[in-house]
Amino acid sequence: MDERLTQLLAGLRCPPDAMGLAWLSCLWDMVDAGEKAVVALAGTAAGRRPLGRGKGGDVTVALDEAAEAAMLAVLRERSPAPHHLISEEAGELGGVGEWRVVVDPVDGSLNAKRGLEPYGTTLAVASGPSLRDVIVGVVADYPRGHRYVALAECGAVSTRSVDCPGQVQ
């Protein structure tokens, strides 16, 4: 397991259950893959190239598509359970099972297109159809290198608190 993730887990009120940890590990790797794809294209003409409209209604550009492709490749490979995918770009991609994976591949894509901060990604996994069913969420701020993790009933932590232990969150 990634050392940064191990450090974050130590800051939670309780350890995550096995499924929560499995999903968190998968999301963490999805963030890594998305970051590599987006940072390489942020602020470039190639990254701004329009490709059409995403299912969320926004114009999808090359950096959106690259991030989503990288993240979904990790999800296909590392998913701990069958799931239903909901992505801002691709929309709902069926699937079976009780788990719902929600992906915004590039949160703040207008900034990313311009090479400005902040931009990153937002991911969540839920065990049912409503917000109260979310068991784990990860938000990443790519340019600043911060990640925020929340696990149901265990609390929320961030790399900011690991990097700056005395900082008020």
Tab-separated table of N, CA and C in Angstrom:
chain	number	residue	atom	x	y	z
A	1	MET	N	0.854	-1.182	0.000
A	1	MET	CA	0.000	0.000	0.000
A	1	MET	C	0.895	1.239	0.000
A	2	ASP	N	0.484	2.257	-0.701
A	2	ASP	CA	1.195	3.518	-0.803
A	2	ASP	C	1.452	4.087	0.599
A	3	GLU	N	2.670	4.540	0.851
A	3	GLU	CA	3.040	5.069	2.169
A	3	GLU	C	2.202	6.278	2.561
A	4	ARG	N	1.865	7.139	1.586
A	4	ARG	CA	1.029	8.310	1.885
A	4	ARG	C	-0.347	7.879	2.374
A	5	LEU	N	-0.890	6.843	1.759
A	5	LEU	CA	-2.199	6.343	2.172
A	5	LEU	C	-2.109	5.715	3.561
A	6	THR	N	-1.062	4.981	3.820
A	6	THR	CA	-0.871	4.379	5.143
A	6	THR	C	-0.814	5.453	6.221
A	7	GLN	N	-0.110	6.554	5.953
A	7	GLN	CA	-0.033	7.662	6.908
A	7	GLN	C	-1.410	8.280	7.144
A	8	LEU	N	-2.170	8.440	6.074
A	8	LEU	CA	-3.509	9.016	6.215
A	8	LEU	C	-4.418	8.125	7.055
A	9	LEU	N	-4.367	6.843	6.826
A	9	LEU	CA	-5.227	5.910	7.550
A	9	LEU	C	-4.973	5.975	9.053
A	10	ALA	N	-3.743	6.267	9.443
A	10	ALA	CA	-3.416	6.371	10.865
A	10	ALA	C	-4.151	7.533	11.526
A	11	GLY	N	-4.594	8.515	10.758
A	11	GLY	CA	-5.291	9.666	11.314
A	11	GLY	C	-6.791	9.500	11.451
A	12	LEU	N	-7.338	8.387	11.014
A	12	LEU	CA	-8.789	8.161	11.108
A	12	LEU	C	-9.198	7.758	12.517
A	13	ARG	N	-10.452	7.984	12.844
A	13	ARG	CA	-10.986	7.600	14.165
A	13	ARG	C	-11.025	6.093	14.364
A	14	CYS	N	-11.162	5.352	13.269
A	14	CYS	CA	-11.220	3.896	13.347
A	14	CYS	C	-10.661	3.335	12.049
A	15	PRO	N	-10.196	2.116	12.065
A	15	PRO	CA	-9.702	1.541	10.809
A	15	PRO	C	-10.878	1.208	9.892
A	16	PRO	N	-10.686	1.370	8.592
A	16	PRO	CA	-11.768	1.012	7.667
A	16	PRO	C	-11.952	-0.498	7.628
A	17	ASP	N	-13.176	-0.922	7.306
A	17	ASP	CA	-13.399	-2.358	7.132
A	17	ASP	C	-12.701	-2.799	5.846
A	18	ALA	N	-12.654	-4.086	5.610
A	18	ALA	CA	-11.904	-4.633	4.470
A	18	ALA	C	-12.401	-4.071	3.138
A	19	MET	N	-13.716	-3.976	2.961
A	19	MET	CA	-14.247	-3.475	1.693
A	19	MET	C	-13.949	-1.982	1.541
A	20	GLY	N	-14.103	-1.214	2.603
A	20	GLY	CA	-13.777	0.209	2.547
A	20	GLY	C	-12.320	0.430	2.184
A	21	LEU	N	-11.434	-0.358	2.770
A	21	LEU	CA	-10.011	-0.257	2.475
A	21	LEU	C	-9.713	-0.668	1.031
A	22	ALA	N	-10.377	-1.716	0.552
A	22	ALA	CA	-10.172	-2.167	-0.830
A	22	ALA	C	-10.604	-1.087	-1.823
A	23	TRP	N	-11.765	-0.475	-1.570
A	23	TRP	CA	-12.227	0.588	-2.461
A	23	TRP	C	-11.313	1.803	-2.361
A	24	LEU	N	-10.905	2.159	-1.155
A	24	LEU	CA	-10.025	3.313	-0.988
A	24	LEU	C	-8.716	3.101	-1.738
A	25	SER	N	-8.149	1.939	-1.649
A	25	SER	CA	-6.912	1.633	-2.354
A	25	SER	C	-7.103	1.751	-3.869
A	26	CYS	N	-8.222	1.276	-4.370
A	26	CYS	CA	-8.539	1.378	-5.799
A	26	CYS	C	-8.672	2.850	-6.201
A	27	LEU	N	-9.427	3.630	-5.423
A	27	LEU	CA	-9.599	5.052	-5.739
A	27	LEU	C	-8.262	5.783	-5.705
A	28	TRP	N	-7.426	5.450	-4.726
A	28	TRP	CA	-6.111	6.086	-4.591
A	28	TRP	C	-5.293	5.875	-5.877
A	29	ASP	N	-5.310	4.650	-6.385
A	29	ASP	CA	-4.580	4.352	-7.618
A	29	ASP	C	-5.222	5.036	-8.827
A	30	MET	N	-6.538	5.193	-8.810
A	30	MET	CA	-7.213	5.928	-9.876
A	30	MET	C	-6.760	7.384	-9.880
A	31	VAL	N	-6.619	7.972	-8.695
A	31	VAL	CA	-6.142	9.355	-8.588
A	31	VAL	C	-4.744	9.469	-9.187
A	32	ASP	N	-3.860	8.540	-8.842
A	32	ASP	CA	-2.499	8.563	-9.397
A	32	ASP	C	-2.526	8.534	-10.922
A	33	ALA	N	-3.333	7.644	-11.481
A	33	ALA	CA	-3.412	7.513	-12.940
A	33	ALA	C	-3.981	8.775	-13.576
A	34	GLY	N	-5.030	9.326	-12.983
A	34	GLY	CA	-5.626	10.549	-13.507
A	34	GLY	C	-4.662	11.717	-13.445
A	35	GLU	N	-3.914	11.791	-12.352
A	35	GLU	CA	-2.959	12.891	-12.193
A	35	GLU	C	-1.897	12.850	-13.288
A	36	LYS	N	-1.350	11.688	-13.548
A	36	LYS	CA	-0.325	11.569	-14.604
A	36	LYS	C	-0.874	12.032	-15.952
A	37	ALA	N	-2.101	11.656	-16.241
A	37	ALA	CA	-2.703	12.021	-17.521
A	37	ALA	C	-2.986	13.518	-17.613
A	38	VAL	N	-3.528	14.100	-16.558
A	38	VAL	CA	-3.954	15.500	-16.600
A	38	VAL	C	-2.780	16.464	-16.536
A	39	VAL	N	-1.864	16.229	-15.624
A	39	VAL	CA	-0.760	17.168	-15.439
A	39	VAL	C	0.046	17.310	-16.738
A	40	ALA	N	0.193	16.231	-17.472
A	40	ALA	CA	0.930	16.285	-18.734
A	40	ALA	C	0.226	17.163	-19.778
A	41	LEU	N	-1.085	17.294	-19.687
A	41	LEU	CA	-1.857	18.042	-20.684
A	41	LEU	C	-2.331	19.413	-20.202
A	42	ALA	N	-2.272	19.669	-18.898
A	42	ALA	CA	-2.788	20.929	-18.345
A	42	ALA	C	-2.069	22.123	-18.973
A	43	GLY	N	-2.872	23.088	-19.415
A	43	GLY	CA	-2.337	24.317	-19.978
A	43	GLY	C	-1.786	24.197	-21.395
A	44	THR	N	-1.999	23.052	-22.034
A	44	THR	CA	-1.483	22.864	-23.395
A	44	THR	C	-2.604	22.932	-24.429
A	45	ALA	N	-2.226	23.257	-25.664
A	45	ALA	CA	-3.203	23.269	-26.749
A	45	ALA	C	-3.762	21.866	-26.963
A	46	ALA	N	-2.918	20.854	-26.841
A	46	ALA	CA	-3.381	19.466	-27.015
A	46	ALA	C	-4.417	19.100	-25.955
A	47	GLY	N	-4.214	19.545	-24.738
A	47	GLY	CA	-5.155	19.246	-23.657
A	47	GLY	C	-6.483	19.959	-23.805
A	48	ARG	N	-6.466	21.113	-24.444
A	48	ARG	CA	-7.694	21.911	-24.632
A	48	ARG	C	-8.512	21.478	-25.840
A	49	ARG	N	-7.994	20.583	-26.655
A	49	ARG	CA	-8.683	20.181	-27.890
A	49	ARG	C	-10.070	19.629	-27.582
A	50	PRO	N	-11.144	20.288	-28.075
A	50	PRO	CA	-12.506	19.811	-27.810
A	50	PRO	C	-12.798	18.513	-28.553
A	51	LEU	N	-13.528	17.619	-27.858
A	51	LEU	CA	-13.865	16.317	-28.434
A	51	LEU	C	-15.369	16.087	-28.546
A	52	GLY	N	-16.171	16.980	-27.987
A	52	GLY	CA	-17.620	16.815	-27.992
A	52	GLY	C	-18.175	17.140	-26.625
A	53	ARG	N	-19.411	16.748	-26.397
A	53	ARG	CA	-20.048	16.995	-25.104
A	53	ARG	C	-20.051	15.732	-24.271
A	54	GLY	N	-19.702	15.891	-22.993
A	54	GLY	CA	-19.785	14.774	-22.060
A	54	GLY	C	-21.217	14.588	-21.610
A	55	LYS	N	-21.496	13.506	-20.932
A	55	LYS	CA	-22.852	13.224	-20.460
A	55	LYS	C	-23.312	14.225	-19.417
A	56	GLY	N	-22.364	14.922	-18.766
A	56	GLY	CA	-22.724	15.963	-17.804
A	56	GLY	C	-23.118	17.262	-18.480
A	57	GLY	N	-22.953	17.348	-19.820
A	57	GLY	CA	-23.356	18.530	-20.575
A	57	GLY	C	-22.222	19.474	-20.924
A	58	ASP	N	-21.073	19.356	-20.259
A	58	ASP	CA	-19.930	20.224	-20.551
A	58	ASP	C	-19.201	19.728	-21.795
A	59	VAL	N	-18.434	20.622	-22.393
A	59	VAL	CA	-17.583	20.225	-23.513
A	59	VAL	C	-16.455	19.360	-22.958
A	60	THR	N	-16.295	18.181	-23.526
A	60	THR	CA	-15.202	17.294	-23.145
A	60	THR	C	-13.997	17.654	-23.992
A	61	VAL	N	-12.865	17.874	-23.319
A	61	VAL	CA	-11.623	18.157	-24.027
A	61	VAL	C	-10.669	16.982	-23.815
A	62	ALA	N	-9.560	17.006	-24.534
A	62	ALA	CA	-8.614	15.891	-24.509
A	62	ALA	C	-8.144	15.548	-23.104
A	63	LEU	N	-7.913	16.548	-22.261
A	63	LEU	CA	-7.436	16.218	-20.914
A	63	LEU	C	-8.512	15.522	-20.089
A	64	ASP	N	-9.784	15.857	-20.297
A	64	ASP	CA	-10.879	15.145	-19.623
A	64	ASP	C	-10.883	13.674	-20.039
A	65	GLU	N	-10.798	13.469	-21.354
A	65	GLU	CA	-10.848	12.107	-21.882
A	65	GLU	C	-9.631	11.285	-21.425
A	66	ALA	N	-8.466	11.895	-21.418
A	66	ALA	CA	-7.249	11.177	-21.002
A	66	ALA	C	-7.332	10.776	-19.534
A	67	ALA	N	-7.807	11.698	-18.702
A	67	ALA	CA	-7.938	11.388	-17.272
A	67	ALA	C	-8.942	10.270	-17.054
A	68	GLU	N	-10.099	10.370	-17.706
A	68	GLU	CA	-11.113	9.347	-17.529
A	68	GLU	C	-10.613	7.982	-18.015
A	69	ALA	N	-9.974	7.935	-19.157
A	69	ALA	CA	-9.472	6.659	-19.685
A	69	ALA	C	-8.461	6.035	-18.725
A	70	ALA	N	-7.554	6.842	-18.201
A	70	ALA	CA	-6.546	6.322	-17.270
A	70	ALA	C	-7.189	5.813	-15.991
A	71	MET	N	-8.151	6.565	-15.475
A	71	MET	CA	-8.808	6.187	-14.216
A	71	MET	C	-9.665	4.935	-14.392
A	72	LEU	N	-10.390	4.864	-15.488
A	72	LEU	CA	-11.261	3.707	-15.703
A	72	LEU	C	-10.462	2.437	-15.994
A	73	ALA	N	-9.274	2.587	-16.570
A	73	ALA	CA	-8.405	1.420	-16.766
A	73	ALA	C	-8.006	0.839	-15.409
A	74	VAL	N	-7.691	1.714	-14.457
A	74	VAL	CA	-7.358	1.250	-13.105
A	74	VAL	C	-8.580	0.616	-12.451
A	75	LEU	N	-9.734	1.239	-12.609
A	75	LEU	CA	-10.958	0.702	-12.014
A	75	LEU	C	-11.252	-0.694	-12.565
A	76	ARG	N	-11.128	-0.874	-13.860
A	76	ARG	CA	-11.359	-2.203	-14.456
A	76	ARG	C	-10.399	-3.241	-13.878
A	77	GLU	N	-9.170	-2.840	-13.673
A	77	GLU	CA	-8.134	-3.760	-13.208
A	77	GLU	C	-8.204	-4.011	-11.697
A	78	ARG	N	-8.568	-2.997	-10.911
A	78	ARG	CA	-8.433	-3.070	-9.456
A	78	ARG	C	-9.739	-3.099	-8.676
A	79	SER	N	-10.866	-2.966	-9.343
A	79	SER	CA	-12.148	-2.926	-8.642
A	79	SER	C	-12.310	-4.147	-7.734
A	80	PRO	N	-12.607	-3.932	-6.454
A	80	PRO	CA	-12.758	-5.067	-5.555
A	80	PRO	C	-14.107	-5.768	-5.646
A	81	ALA	N	-15.044	-5.199	-6.403
A	81	ALA	CA	-16.379	-5.798	-6.494
A	81	ALA	C	-17.085	-5.291	-7.754
A	82	PRO	N	-18.077	-6.037	-8.235
A	82	PRO	CA	-18.875	-5.539	-9.364
A	82	PRO	C	-19.517	-4.209	-8.987
A	83	HIS	N	-19.662	-3.323	-9.967
A	83	HIS	CA	-20.144	-1.977	-9.667
A	83	HIS	C	-20.874	-1.366	-10.864
A	84	HIS	N	-21.544	-0.284	-10.572
A	84	HIS	CA	-22.221	0.555	-11.552
A	84	HIS	C	-21.409	1.841	-11.589
A	85	LEU	N	-20.985	2.294	-12.758
A	85	LEU	CA	-20.151	3.479	-12.886
A	85	LEU	C	-20.972	4.680	-13.312
A	86	ILE	N	-20.709	5.813	-12.669
A	86	ILE	CA	-21.329	7.082	-13.043
A	86	ILE	C	-20.190	8.083	-13.173
A	87	SER	N	-19.979	8.601	-14.396
A	87	SER	CA	-18.883	9.523	-14.655
A	87	SER	C	-19.409	10.769	-15.338
A	88	GLU	N	-18.801	11.910	-15.007
A	88	GLU	CA	-19.233	13.159	-15.618
A	88	GLU	C	-19.075	13.125	-17.133
A	89	GLU	N	-18.046	12.492	-17.600
A	89	GLU	CA	-17.802	12.469	-19.041
A	89	GLU	C	-18.600	11.368	-19.742
A	90	ALA	N	-18.480	10.138	-19.265
A	90	ALA	CA	-19.100	8.998	-19.949
A	90	ALA	C	-20.549	8.766	-19.552
A	91	GLY	N	-20.987	9.347	-18.459
A	91	GLY	CA	-22.339	9.117	-17.969
A	91	GLY	C	-22.424	7.813	-17.200
A	92	GLU	N	-23.574	7.173	-17.253
A	92	GLU	CA	-23.763	5.908	-16.552
A	92	GLU	C	-23.340	4.765	-17.460
A	93	LEU	N	-22.428	3.956	-16.934
A	93	LEU	CA	-21.917	2.836	-17.723
A	93	LEU	C	-22.328	1.514	-17.100
A	94	GLY	N	-23.609	1.399	-16.894
A	94	GLY	CA	-24.181	0.135	-16.459
A	94	GLY	C	-23.401	-0.570	-15.379
A	95	GLY	N	-23.256	-1.846	-15.548
A	95	GLY	CA	-22.618	-2.653	-14.528
A	95	GLY	C	-23.662	-3.221	-13.593
A	96	VAL	N	-23.237	-4.198	-12.841
A	96	VAL	CA	-24.142	-4.839	-11.897
A	96	VAL	C	-23.527	-4.764	-10.512
A	97	GLY	N	-24.317	-5.099	-9.532
A	97	GLY	CA	-23.821	-5.094	-8.166
A	97	GLY	C	-24.350	-3.906	-7.405
A	98	GLU	N	-24.189	-3.986	-6.105
A	98	GLU	CA	-24.714	-2.931	-5.240
A	98	GLU	C	-23.845	-1.687	-5.222
A	99	TRP	N	-22.571	-1.789	-5.630
A	99	TRP	CA	-21.645	-0.672	-5.520
A	99	TRP	C	-21.815	0.315	-6.655
A	100	ARG	N	-21.724	1.589	-6.320
A	100	ARG	CA	-21.777	2.660	-7.305
A	100	ARG	C	-20.489	3.461	-7.176
A	101	VAL	N	-19.791	3.615	-8.284
A	101	VAL	CA	-18.555	4.386	-8.313
A	101	VAL	C	-18.844	5.669	-9.079
A	102	VAL	N	-18.616	6.807	-8.439
A	102	VAL	CA	-18.891	8.112	-9.024
A	102	VAL	C	-17.557	8.798	-9.296
A	103	VAL	N	-17.373	9.260	-10.544
A	103	VAL	CA	-16.092	9.808	-10.976
A	103	VAL	C	-16.294	11.160	-11.655
A	104	ASP	N	-15.591	12.170	-11.168
A	104	ASP	CA	-15.430	13.420	-11.913
A	104	ASP	C	-13.948	13.453	-12.283
A	105	PRO	N	-13.604	13.023	-13.498
A	105	PRO	CA	-12.202	12.847	-13.862
A	105	PRO	C	-11.342	14.097	-13.709
A	106	VAL	N	-11.897	15.263	-14.089
A	106	VAL	CA	-11.165	16.514	-13.911
A	106	VAL	C	-12.129	17.532	-13.313
A	107	ASP	N	-12.047	17.672	-12.018
A	107	ASP	CA	-12.844	18.675	-11.314
A	107	ASP	C	-12.077	19.989	-11.423
A	108	GLY	N	-12.683	20.977	-12.072
A	108	GLY	CA	-11.986	22.232	-12.341
A	108	GLY	C	-11.299	22.194	-13.695
A	109	SER	N	-11.954	21.550	-14.663
A	109	SER	CA	-11.301	21.375	-15.963
A	109	SER	C	-11.051	22.703	-16.687
A	110	LEU	N	-11.853	23.731	-16.436
A	110	LEU	CA	-11.590	25.029	-17.056
A	110	LEU	C	-10.224	25.545	-16.601
A	111	ASN	N	-9.950	25.418	-15.316
A	111	ASN	CA	-8.629	25.823	-14.818
A	111	ASN	C	-7.537	24.942	-15.423
A	112	ALA	N	-7.760	23.633	-15.464
A	112	ALA	CA	-6.750	22.712	-16.008
A	112	ALA	C	-6.450	23.058	-17.461
A	113	LYS	N	-7.488	23.366	-18.239
A	113	LYS	CA	-7.276	23.726	-19.639
A	113	LYS	C	-6.357	24.938	-19.749
A	114	ARG	N	-6.514	25.858	-18.794
A	114	ARG	CA	-5.717	27.093	-18.803
A	114	ARG	C	-4.385	26.950	-18.075
A	115	GLY	N	-4.181	25.825	-17.409
A	115	GLY	CA	-2.950	25.619	-16.649
A	115	GLY	C	-2.950	26.371	-15.332
A	116	LEU	N	-4.150	26.662	-14.810
A	116	LEU	CA	-4.293	27.406	-13.563
A	116	LEU	C	-4.730	26.491	-12.429
A	117	GLU	N	-4.419	26.869	-11.204
A	117	GLU	CA	-4.882	26.141	-10.017
A	117	GLU	C	-6.232	26.692	-9.606
A	118	PRO	N	-7.022	25.907	-8.878
A	118	PRO	CA	-6.887	24.486	-8.596
A	118	PRO	C	-7.626	23.643	-9.629
A	119	TYR	N	-7.228	22.415	-9.723
A	119	TYR	CA	-7.947	21.393	-10.475
A	119	TYR	C	-7.507	20.048	-9.909
A	120	GLY	N	-8.336	19.050	-10.121
A	120	GLY	CA	-8.021	17.736	-9.583
A	120	GLY	C	-9.090	16.742	-9.968
A	121	THR	N	-9.441	15.901	-9.016
A	121	THR	CA	-10.474	14.905	-9.266
A	121	THR	C	-11.283	14.678	-8.011
A	122	THR	N	-12.479	14.177	-8.189
A	122	THR	CA	-13.366	13.817	-7.092
A	122	THR	C	-13.928	12.435	-7.392
A	123	LEU	N	-13.791	11.532	-6.419
A	123	LEU	CA	-14.247	10.150	-6.573
A	123	LEU	C	-15.011	9.726	-5.332
A	124	ALA	N	-15.982	8.848	-5.506
A	124	ALA	CA	-16.715	8.298	-4.363
A	124	ALA	C	-17.229	6.907	-4.709
A	125	VAL	N	-17.424	6.119	-3.659
A	125	VAL	CA	-18.033	4.798	-3.803
A	125	VAL	C	-19.175	4.715	-2.801
A	126	ALA	N	-20.319	4.257	-3.282
A	126	ALA	CA	-21.503	4.129	-2.429
A	126	ALA	C	-22.025	2.695	-2.499
A	127	SER	N	-22.634	2.283	-1.415
A	127	SER	CA	-23.207	0.927	-1.358
A	127	SER	C	-24.667	0.906	-1.764
A	128	GLY	N	-25.185	2.036	-2.166
A	128	GLY	CA	-26.577	2.138	-2.578
A	128	GLY	C	-26.782	3.387	-3.409
A	129	PRO	N	-28.034	3.735	-3.719
A	129	PRO	CA	-28.324	4.800	-4.665
A	129	PRO	C	-28.327	6.222	-4.101
A	130	SER	N	-28.179	6.404	-2.790
A	130	SER	CA	-28.291	7.762	-2.254
A	130	SER	C	-26.991	8.234	-1.621
A	131	LEU	N	-26.932	9.533	-1.376
A	131	LEU	CA	-25.740	10.140	-0.802
A	131	LEU	C	-25.378	9.527	0.553
A	132	ARG	N	-26.356	9.152	1.320
A	132	ARG	CA	-26.083	8.563	2.644
A	132	ARG	C	-25.418	7.183	2.541
A	133	ASP	N	-25.399	6.622	1.338
A	133	ASP	CA	-24.781	5.315	1.122
A	133	ASP	C	-23.297	5.391	0.773
A	134	VAL	N	-22.748	6.609	0.675
A	134	VAL	CA	-21.332	6.757	0.340
A	134	VAL	C	-20.489	6.200	1.481
A	135	ILE	N	-19.563	5.302	1.129
A	135	ILE	CA	-18.688	4.714	2.147
A	135	ILE	C	-17.277	5.286	2.110
A	136	VAL	N	-16.858	5.785	0.948
A	136	VAL	CA	-15.519	6.350	0.831
A	136	VAL	C	-15.505	7.413	-0.256
A	137	GLY	N	-14.741	8.470	-0.002
A	137	GLY	CA	-14.563	9.520	-0.992
A	137	GLY	C	-13.129	10.001	-0.988
A	138	VAL	N	-12.664	10.394	-2.162
A	138	VAL	CA	-11.318	10.949	-2.300
A	138	VAL	C	-11.412	12.189	-3.181
A	139	VAL	N	-10.788	13.263	-2.737
A	139	VAL	CA	-10.661	14.481	-3.529
A	139	VAL	C	-9.174	14.767	-3.631
A	140	ALA	N	-8.709	15.044	-4.838
A	140	ALA	CA	-7.293	15.352	-5.038
A	140	ALA	C	-7.150	16.721	-5.685
A	141	ASP	N	-6.240	17.504	-5.163
A	141	ASP	CA	-5.848	18.790	-5.729
A	141	ASP	C	-4.493	18.546	-6.384
A	142	TYR	N	-4.484	18.336	-7.690
A	142	TYR	CA	-3.270	17.909	-8.372
A	142	TYR	C	-2.114	18.908	-8.277
A	143	PRO	N	-2.314	20.192	-8.613
A	143	PRO	CA	-1.161	21.093	-8.596
A	143	PRO	C	-0.511	21.240	-7.212
A	144	ARG	N	-1.309	21.167	-6.171
A	144	ARG	CA	-0.774	21.349	-4.818
A	144	ARG	C	-0.368	20.029	-4.166
A	145	GLY	N	-0.727	18.914	-4.796
A	145	GLY	CA	-0.346	17.614	-4.259
A	145	GLY	C	-1.107	17.186	-3.018
A	146	HIS	N	-2.266	17.781	-2.775
A	146	HIS	CA	-3.062	17.422	-1.598
A	146	HIS	C	-4.131	16.401	-1.966
A	147	ARG	N	-4.378	15.499	-1.024
A	147	ARG	CA	-5.470	14.533	-1.159
A	147	ARG	C	-6.277	14.545	0.121
A	148	TYR	N	-7.564	14.421	-0.044
A	148	TYR	CA	-8.500	14.405	1.067
A	148	TYR	C	-9.277	13.097	0.984
A	149	VAL	N	-9.372	12.398	2.097
A	149	VAL	CA	-10.010	11.087	2.139
A	149	VAL	C	-11.060	11.106	3.239
A	150	ALA	N	-12.231	10.563	2.950
A	150	ALA	CA	-13.273	10.415	3.966
A	150	ALA	C	-13.813	8.997	3.897
A	151	LEU	N	-13.990	8.401	5.070
A	151	LEU	CA	-14.567	7.064	5.173
A	151	LEU	C	-15.732	7.125	6.146
A	152	ALA	N	-16.855	6.555	5.738
A	152	ALA	CA	-18.051	6.572	6.582
A	152	ALA	C	-17.715	6.054	7.974
A	153	GLU	N	-18.128	6.800	8.959
A	153	GLU	CA	-17.988	6.468	10.379
A	153	GLU	C	-16.551	6.513	10.899
A	154	CYS	N	-15.579	6.742	10.037
A	154	CYS	CA	-14.173	6.784	10.476
A	154	CYS	C	-13.574	8.176	10.401
A	155	GLY	N	-14.258	9.113	9.740
A	155	GLY	CA	-13.774	10.481	9.673
A	155	GLY	C	-13.137	10.826	8.341
A	156	ALA	N	-12.489	11.976	8.356
A	156	ALA	CA	-11.836	12.494	7.163
A	156	ALA	C	-10.430	12.948	7.528
A	157	VAL	N	-9.511	12.768	6.599
A	157	VAL	CA	-8.120	13.165	6.791
A	157	VAL	C	-7.590	13.713	5.476
A	158	SER	N	-6.461	14.399	5.548
A	158	SER	CA	-5.858	14.920	4.327
A	158	SER	C	-4.350	14.855	4.410
A	159	THR	N	-3.725	14.880	3.234
A	159	THR	CA	-2.268	14.921	3.202
A	159	THR	C	-1.776	16.239	3.767
A	160	ARG	N	-2.612	17.256	3.777
A	160	ARG	CA	-2.227	18.540	4.387
A	160	ARG	C	-1.940	18.325	5.870
A	161	SER	N	-2.744	17.517	6.555
A	161	SER	CA	-2.527	17.296	7.987
A	161	SER	C	-1.295	16.432	8.221
A	162	VAL	N	-0.957	15.553	7.257
A	162	VAL	CA	0.262	14.744	7.373
A	162	VAL	C	1.491	15.619	7.119
A	163	ASP	N	1.398	16.486	6.074
A	163	ASP	CA	2.516	17.354	5.717
A	163	ASP	C	2.747	18.456	6.738
A	164	CYS	N	1.662	18.941	7.332
A	164	CYS	CA	1.715	20.062	8.276
A	164	CYS	C	0.955	19.676	9.541
A	165	PRO	N	1.550	18.868	10.429
A	165	PRO	CA	0.822	18.304	11.572
A	165	PRO	C	0.140	19.325	12.484
A	166	GLY	N	0.685	20.512	12.609
A	166	GLY	CA	0.090	21.495	13.501
A	166	GLY	C	-1.006	22.324	12.862
A	167	GLN	N	-1.237	22.148	11.588
A	167	GLN	CA	-2.191	22.965	10.849
A	167	GLN	C	-3.621	22.638	11.234
A	168	VAL	N	-4.416	23.687	11.427
A	168	VAL	CA	-5.839	23.518	11.721
A	168	VAL	C	-6.545	23.167	10.421
A	169	GLN	N	-7.371	22.139	10.451
A	169	GLN	CA	-8.094	21.699	9.257
A	169	GLN	C	-9.445	22.355	9.194
